[in-house]
Amino acid sequence: MDLLQVYLDNPRVTPDLDPNNVDINYIADSLGVYVFASMYTTSNRTATALYDLAWRKEYVQELYEEAQEINKQCNGNELTPHDFNKMVKLDSFIKESFRNFDDILGLPHMCIVKSIYTFKNGYQIPKGRMAFLNFLDTHYDEGIQGKDPMKFYAFRHLERNASATKIERNLTLFGDGKHSCPGRFMAVNQIKMVLHNVILKYNVTTETGKIPPKKYFGPVLNRVYDGLVFERRKDSVN
Ligand code: HEM
């Protein structure tokens, strides 16, 4: 998708589709929002995955072995898209971090049918009503997540062969349908890049070493924790 082209093809931004009469301010503002939103979401999710790495010690050795193998194969050179594809355990770990850590409500969408929309369960909402998704409903449903949905199990997605970028009903982090996030491939690769390098070089812990209970502020998950501690691995590569 070329975002600029989307605006140039939109008569509300480009009246009569005249390229000499484009609402430049609107485009600049919108691009600014996308830049901010994509950086915030990616860095926020990277931080969450780092905490999961610090808290879930039982997965570190396996992730370290995978990272070492990939590092050996690429001779310590820059990572290529092919190398990112090989990080299958890390991919599943990141996806589990996505699943395990989310707000209760999100992804607001407006009802745009002509008058009234009827859900499968008979509940009705009028045109113009905002509807929010209940993430807990899908993210912790045993029927779609498999055994022990409340438990952080890093390799559950690997066992289903469902990568972190795959759009599916049981993980709504990147939305759904034709407007689902097109930046998710870049985001997941960035998170992989950070974690891959951290795993190779550091043992990560937190100041208290304890996993704090989840605290919600209304429907929003509170993300304030103690500090992360990075200790150089004795067997660290370069
Ligand atoms: C972990 C990081 C990210 C998360 C959680 C995230 C999440 C989302 C969500 C939930 C949507 C709305 C989907 C829907 O309405 O169904 C979206 C849309 C979008 N995202 Fe992301 N995003 C992330 C990173 C990025 C990055 C890095 C970029 C760009 C490089 C990006 C670009 C976009 C764009 C352009 C849309 C609008 C798509 C459309 O309306 O057709 N996102 N994202």
CSV table of C-alpha atoms and ligand atoms in Angstrom, one decimal:
chain,number,residue,atom,x,y,z
A,1,MET,CA,0.0,0.0,0.0
A,2,ASP,CA,1.3,3.5,-0.9
A,3,LEU,CA,-0.1,5.8,1.7
A,4,LEU,CA,0.5,8.9,-0.3
A,5,GLN,CA,-1.4,7.4,-3.2
A,6,VAL,CA,-4.4,6.6,-1.0
A,7,TYR,CA,-4.6,10.4,-0.1
A,8,LEU,CA,-4.1,11.4,-3.8
A,9,ASP,CA,-7.0,9.1,-4.8
A,10,ASN,CA,-9.3,10.5,-2.0
A,11,PRO,CA,-11.5,13.4,-3.3
A,12,ARG,CA,-11.8,14.8,0.2
A,13,VAL,CA,-8.0,15.3,0.3
A,14,THR,CA,-7.5,15.9,-3.4
A,15,PRO,CA,-10.7,17.7,-4.7
A,16,ASP,CA,-11.6,16.5,-8.3
A,17,LEU,CA,-8.4,14.4,-8.0
A,18,ASP,CA,-6.5,17.4,-9.2
A,19,PRO,CA,-2.8,16.9,-8.4
A,20,ASN,CA,-2.3,20.7,-8.2
A,21,ASN,CA,-5.0,21.0,-5.5
A,22,VAL,CA,-3.9,18.6,-2.8
A,23,ASP,CA,-4.6,19.4,0.9
A,24,ILE,CA,-0.9,19.1,1.9
A,25,ASN,CA,-1.5,20.1,5.5
A,26,TYR,CA,-3.9,17.2,6.0
A,27,ILE,CA,-1.4,14.8,4.5
A,28,ALA,CA,1.5,16.1,6.6
A,29,ASP,CA,-0.6,15.8,9.8
A,30,SER,CA,-1.8,12.3,8.9
A,31,LEU,CA,1.7,11.1,8.1
A,32,GLY,CA,2.9,12.6,11.4
A,33,VAL,CA,0.2,10.6,13.3
A,34,TYR,CA,1.3,7.3,11.5
A,35,VAL,CA,5.0,7.9,12.3
A,36,PHE,CA,4.2,8.6,15.9
A,37,ALA,CA,1.8,5.6,16.2
A,38,SER,CA,4.1,3.1,14.5
A,39,MET,CA,7.1,4.1,16.7
A,40,TYR,CA,5.1,4.1,19.9
A,41,THR,CA,3.5,0.7,19.3
A,42,THR,CA,6.8,-0.9,18.2
A,43,SER,CA,8.9,0.4,21.1
A,44,ASN,CA,6.2,-0.4,23.6
A,45,ARG,CA,5.9,-4.0,22.4
A,46,THR,CA,9.7,-4.3,22.4
A,47,ALA,CA,9.8,-3.2,26.0
A,48,THR,CA,7.1,-5.7,27.0
A,49,ALA,CA,8.9,-8.5,25.2
A,50,LEU,CA,12.1,-7.6,27.1
A,51,TYR,CA,10.3,-7.8,30.4
A,52,ASP,CA,8.9,-11.2,29.4
A,53,LEU,CA,12.4,-12.3,28.6
A,54,ALA,CA,13.6,-11.1,32.1
A,55,TRP,CA,10.6,-12.8,33.8
A,56,ARG,CA,10.4,-16.1,31.9
A,57,LYS,CA,13.9,-17.5,32.7
A,58,GLU,CA,12.7,-21.0,31.6
A,59,TYR,CA,12.8,-20.0,27.9
A,60,VAL,CA,16.2,-18.2,27.8
A,61,GLN,CA,18.4,-21.2,27.1
A,62,GLU,CA,16.3,-22.4,24.2
A,63,LEU,CA,16.1,-18.9,22.7
A,64,TYR,CA,19.9,-18.4,23.3
A,65,GLU,CA,20.7,-21.6,21.4
A,66,GLU,CA,18.5,-20.6,18.4
A,67,ALA,CA,20.1,-17.1,18.4
A,68,GLN,CA,23.6,-18.6,18.5
A,69,GLU,CA,22.8,-21.0,15.6
A,70,ILE,CA,21.5,-18.1,13.5
A,71,ASN,CA,24.5,-16.0,14.4
A,72,LYS,CA,26.9,-18.8,13.5
A,73,GLN,CA,25.1,-19.3,10.1
A,74,CYS,CA,25.3,-15.6,9.2
A,75,ASN,CA,28.9,-15.3,10.4
A,76,GLY,CA,28.1,-12.4,12.7
A,77,ASN,CA,27.1,-10.4,9.6
A,78,GLU,CA,24.1,-8.1,9.4
A,79,LEU,CA,20.8,-10.0,9.7
A,80,THR,CA,18.9,-10.5,6.5
A,81,PRO,CA,15.1,-11.2,6.0
A,82,HIS,CA,16.1,-14.9,5.6
A,83,ASP,CA,17.7,-14.8,9.1
A,84,PHE,CA,14.6,-13.2,10.6
A,85,ASN,CA,12.5,-16.1,9.2
A,86,LYS,CA,14.7,-18.6,10.9
A,87,MET,CA,13.9,-17.1,14.4
A,88,VAL,CA,10.9,-19.3,14.8
A,89,LYS,CA,11.1,-19.8,18.6
A,90,LEU,CA,11.7,-16.1,19.1
A,91,ASP,CA,8.8,-15.3,16.8
A,92,SER,CA,6.5,-17.5,18.9
A,93,PHE,CA,7.8,-16.0,22.1
A,94,ILE,CA,7.1,-12.5,20.9
A,95,LYS,CA,3.6,-13.5,19.8
A,96,GLU,CA,2.9,-14.9,23.2
A,97,SER,CA,4.2,-11.7,24.7
A,98,PHE,CA,1.7,-9.8,22.4
A,99,ARG,CA,-1.1,-12.1,23.5
A,100,ASN,CA,-0.4,-12.1,27.2
A,101,PHE,CA,-0.1,-8.4,27.6
A,102,ASP,CA,-3.0,-6.3,26.4
A,103,ASP,CA,-5.7,-3.8,27.4
A,104,ILE,CA,-9.2,-5.1,28.1
A,105,LEU,CA,-10.8,-3.0,25.4
A,106,GLY,CA,-9.5,-1.5,22.2
A,107,LEU,CA,-9.6,-1.2,18.4
A,108,PRO,CA,-12.7,1.1,18.3
A,109,HIS,CA,-14.6,0.8,15.1
A,110,MET,CA,-17.7,2.8,14.0
A,111,CYS,CA,-20.9,1.0,12.9
A,112,ILE,CA,-21.3,2.2,9.2
A,113,VAL,CA,-24.3,0.1,8.1
A,114,LYS,CA,-27.4,1.9,6.8
A,115,SER,CA,-29.5,1.7,10.1
A,116,ILE,CA,-28.9,-1.1,12.5
A,117,TYR,CA,-26.3,-3.8,12.8
A,118,THR,CA,-27.2,-7.1,14.4
A,119,PHE,CA,-24.5,-9.3,15.9
A,120,LYS,CA,-24.7,-13.1,15.8
A,121,ASN,CA,-25.9,-13.2,19.4
A,122,GLY,CA,-28.8,-10.8,18.5
A,123,TYR,CA,-27.3,-7.7,20.1
A,124,GLN,CA,-28.0,-4.6,18.0
A,125,ILE,CA,-26.2,-1.3,17.6
A,126,PRO,CA,-27.3,1.7,15.5
A,127,LYS,CA,-25.4,3.4,12.7
A,128,GLY,CA,-22.6,5.7,14.1
A,129,ARG,CA,-22.2,3.8,17.3
A,130,MET,CA,-18.5,3.0,18.3
A,131,ALA,CA,-17.9,-0.6,19.1
A,132,PHE,CA,-14.7,-1.8,21.0
A,133,LEU,CA,-13.2,-5.2,21.0
A,134,ASN,CA,-12.9,-7.2,24.2
A,135,PHE,CA,-9.4,-8.6,23.9
A,136,LEU,CA,-9.6,-10.8,27.0
A,137,ASP,CA,-12.5,-12.6,25.3
A,138,THR,CA,-10.3,-13.9,22.5
A,139,HIS,CA,-6.8,-13.8,24.0
A,140,TYR,CA,-7.7,-16.1,26.9
A,141,ASP,CA,-10.3,-18.5,25.4
A,142,GLU,CA,-9.2,-22.1,25.8
A,143,GLY,CA,-11.2,-23.0,22.6
A,144,ILE,CA,-9.0,-20.9,20.4
A,145,GLN,CA,-5.7,-20.6,22.4
A,146,GLY,CA,-5.3,-24.2,23.4
A,147,LYS,CA,-4.4,-25.6,26.8
A,148,ASP,CA,-3.9,-23.3,29.8
A,149,PRO,CA,-4.7,-20.0,28.0
A,150,MET,CA,-4.0,-17.9,31.2
A,151,LYS,CA,-0.4,-19.3,31.2
A,152,PHE,CA,2.5,-17.8,29.3
A,153,TYR,CA,3.6,-20.6,27.1
A,154,ALA,CA,6.2,-19.3,24.7
A,155,PHE,CA,5.9,-21.9,22.0
A,156,ARG,CA,2.1,-22.3,21.7
A,157,HIS,CA,2.1,-20.4,18.4
A,158,LEU,CA,5.1,-22.3,16.9
A,159,GLU,CA,3.1,-25.6,17.6
A,160,ARG,CA,0.2,-24.1,15.5
A,161,ASN,CA,2.6,-22.8,12.9
A,162,ALA,CA,1.1,-19.4,13.3
A,163,SER,CA,3.7,-16.6,13.0
A,164,ALA,CA,3.6,-13.3,14.9
A,165,THR,CA,2.6,-11.4,11.7
A,166,LYS,CA,-0.3,-13.8,10.8
A,167,ILE,CA,-3.7,-12.1,11.0
A,168,GLU,CA,-6.0,-14.4,12.7
A,169,ARG,CA,-9.0,-14.1,15.0
A,170,ASN,CA,-7.2,-15.3,18.1
A,171,LEU,CA,-4.8,-12.4,18.2
A,172,THR,CA,-6.2,-9.0,17.3
A,173,LEU,CA,-3.2,-6.9,18.1
A,174,PHE,CA,-2.7,-5.9,14.4
A,175,GLY,CA,-6.5,-5.6,13.7
A,176,ASP,CA,-8.3,-7.7,11.1
A,177,GLY,CA,-9.6,-7.5,7.6
A,178,LYS,CA,-8.3,-5.3,4.8
A,179,HIS,CA,-7.2,-2.5,7.1
A,180,SER,CA,-5.1,-4.8,9.3
A,181,CYS,CA,-1.7,-3.2,10.1
A,182,PRO,CA,0.6,-3.3,7.0
A,183,GLY,CA,3.6,-2.3,9.2
A,184,ARG,CA,3.4,-5.5,11.2
A,185,PHE,CA,6.2,-7.2,9.2
A,186,MET,CA,8.6,-4.3,9.9
A,187,ALA,CA,7.5,-4.1,13.6
A,188,VAL,CA,8.0,-7.8,14.3
A,189,ASN,CA,11.4,-7.8,12.5
A,190,GLN,CA,12.5,-4.8,14.6
A,191,ILE,CA,11.4,-6.5,17.8
A,192,LYS,CA,13.2,-9.7,16.7
A,193,MET,CA,16.4,-7.7,15.9
A,194,VAL,CA,16.5,-6.1,19.4
A,195,LEU,CA,15.7,-9.4,21.2
A,196,HIS,CA,18.1,-11.4,19.1
A,197,ASN,CA,21.0,-9.1,19.9
A,198,VAL,CA,20.1,-8.8,23.6
A,199,ILE,CA,19.8,-12.6,24.0
A,200,LEU,CA,23.2,-13.1,22.4
A,201,LYS,CA,24.9,-10.6,24.7
A,202,TYR,CA,23.1,-10.2,28.0
A,203,ASN,CA,21.4,-12.0,30.8
A,204,VAL,CA,18.3,-9.9,31.5
A,205,THR,CA,16.7,-9.7,34.9
A,206,THR,CA,14.6,-7.1,36.8
A,207,GLU,CA,15.5,-5.4,40.0
A,208,THR,CA,13.1,-7.4,42.1
A,209,GLY,CA,13.1,-10.5,39.9
A,210,LYS,CA,9.3,-10.8,40.5
A,211,ILE,CA,6.5,-10.9,37.9
A,212,PRO,CA,4.1,-8.2,39.2
A,213,PRO,CA,0.4,-8.8,39.1
A,214,LYS,CA,-1.4,-7.1,36.2
A,215,LYS,CA,-2.9,-3.8,37.2
A,216,TYR,CA,-5.6,-2.2,35.0
A,217,PHE,CA,-6.5,1.5,34.9
A,218,GLY,CA,-10.1,1.1,33.7
A,219,PRO,CA,-9.8,-1.0,30.5
A,220,VAL,CA,-6.1,-0.1,30.1
A,221,LEU,CA,-3.2,-2.3,31.3
A,222,ASN,CA,-0.8,-0.3,33.5
A,223,ARG,CA,2.8,-0.7,32.2
A,224,VAL,CA,4.9,0.6,35.1
A,225,TYR,CA,7.5,-1.8,36.4
A,226,ASP,CA,10.8,-2.0,38.2
A,227,GLY,CA,14.0,-1.5,36.2
A,228,LEU,CA,15.5,-4.0,33.8
A,229,VAL,CA,19.0,-5.2,34.6
A,230,PHE,CA,21.4,-6.2,31.7
A,231,GLU,CA,24.3,-8.3,32.7
A,232,ARG,CA,27.0,-9.1,30.0
A,233,ARG,CA,27.1,-12.8,29.3
A,234,LYS,CA,30.4,-14.4,30.1
A,235,ASP,CA,30.2,-16.4,26.9
A,236,SER,CA,28.9,-13.3,25.0
A,237,VAL,CA,29.7,-13.1,21.2
A,238,ASN,CA,31.7,-9.9,20.2
B,1,HEM,C1,3.8,-3.5,17.3
B,1,HEM,C2,3.7,-2.5,16.5
B,1,HEM,C3,2.3,-2.2,15.9
B,1,HEM,C4,1.1,-2.4,16.3
B,1,HEM,C5,0.6,-3.2,17.6
B,1,HEM,C6,0.2,-1.9,15.3
B,1,HEM,C7,-1.2,-2.0,15.3
B,1,HEM,C8,-2.1,-1.5,14.4
B,1,HEM,C9,-3.5,-1.6,14.4
B,1,HEM,C10,-4.3,-2.3,15.5
B,1,HEM,C11,-4.0,-1.0,13.3
B,1,HEM,C12,-5.5,-0.9,12.9
B,1,HEM,C13,-6.0,-2.2,12.2
B,1,HEM,C14,-7.5,-2.2,12.0
B,1,HEM,O1,-8.1,-1.2,12.0
B,1,HEM,O2,-8.0,-3.3,11.8
B,1,HEM,C15,-2.9,-0.5,12.5
B,1,HEM,C16,-3.0,0.1,11.3
B,1,HEM,C17,-1.9,0.6,10.6
B,1,HEM,N1,-0.6,0.5,10.9
B,1,HEM,FE1,0.2,-0.4,12.6
B,1,HEM,N2,0.9,-1.3,14.3
B,1,HEM,C18,2.2,-1.4,14.6
B,1,HEM,C19,3.3,-1.0,13.8
B,1,HEM,C20,3.2,-0.3,12.7
B,1,HEM,C21,4.4,0.1,11.9
B,1,HEM,C22,5.8,-0.1,12.2
B,1,HEM,C23,3.8,0.8,10.8
B,1,HEM,C24,4.6,1.5,9.6
B,1,HEM,C25,5.8,1.3,9.3
B,1,HEM,C26,2.4,0.7,10.9
B,1,HEM,C27,1.5,1.3,9.9
B,1,HEM,C28,0.1,1.2,10.0
B,1,HEM,C29,-0.8,1.7,9.0
B,1,HEM,C30,-0.4,2.6,7.8
B,1,HEM,C31,-2.1,1.4,9.4
B,1,HEM,C32,-3.4,1.7,8.7
B,1,HEM,C33,-3.8,0.6,7.8
B,1,HEM,C34,-5.2,0.9,7.1
B,1,HEM,O3,-6.0,1.7,7.6
B,1,HEM,O4,-5.5,0.3,6.0
B,1,HEM,N3,2.1,0.0,12.0
B,1,HEM,N4,-1.7,-0.8,13.2
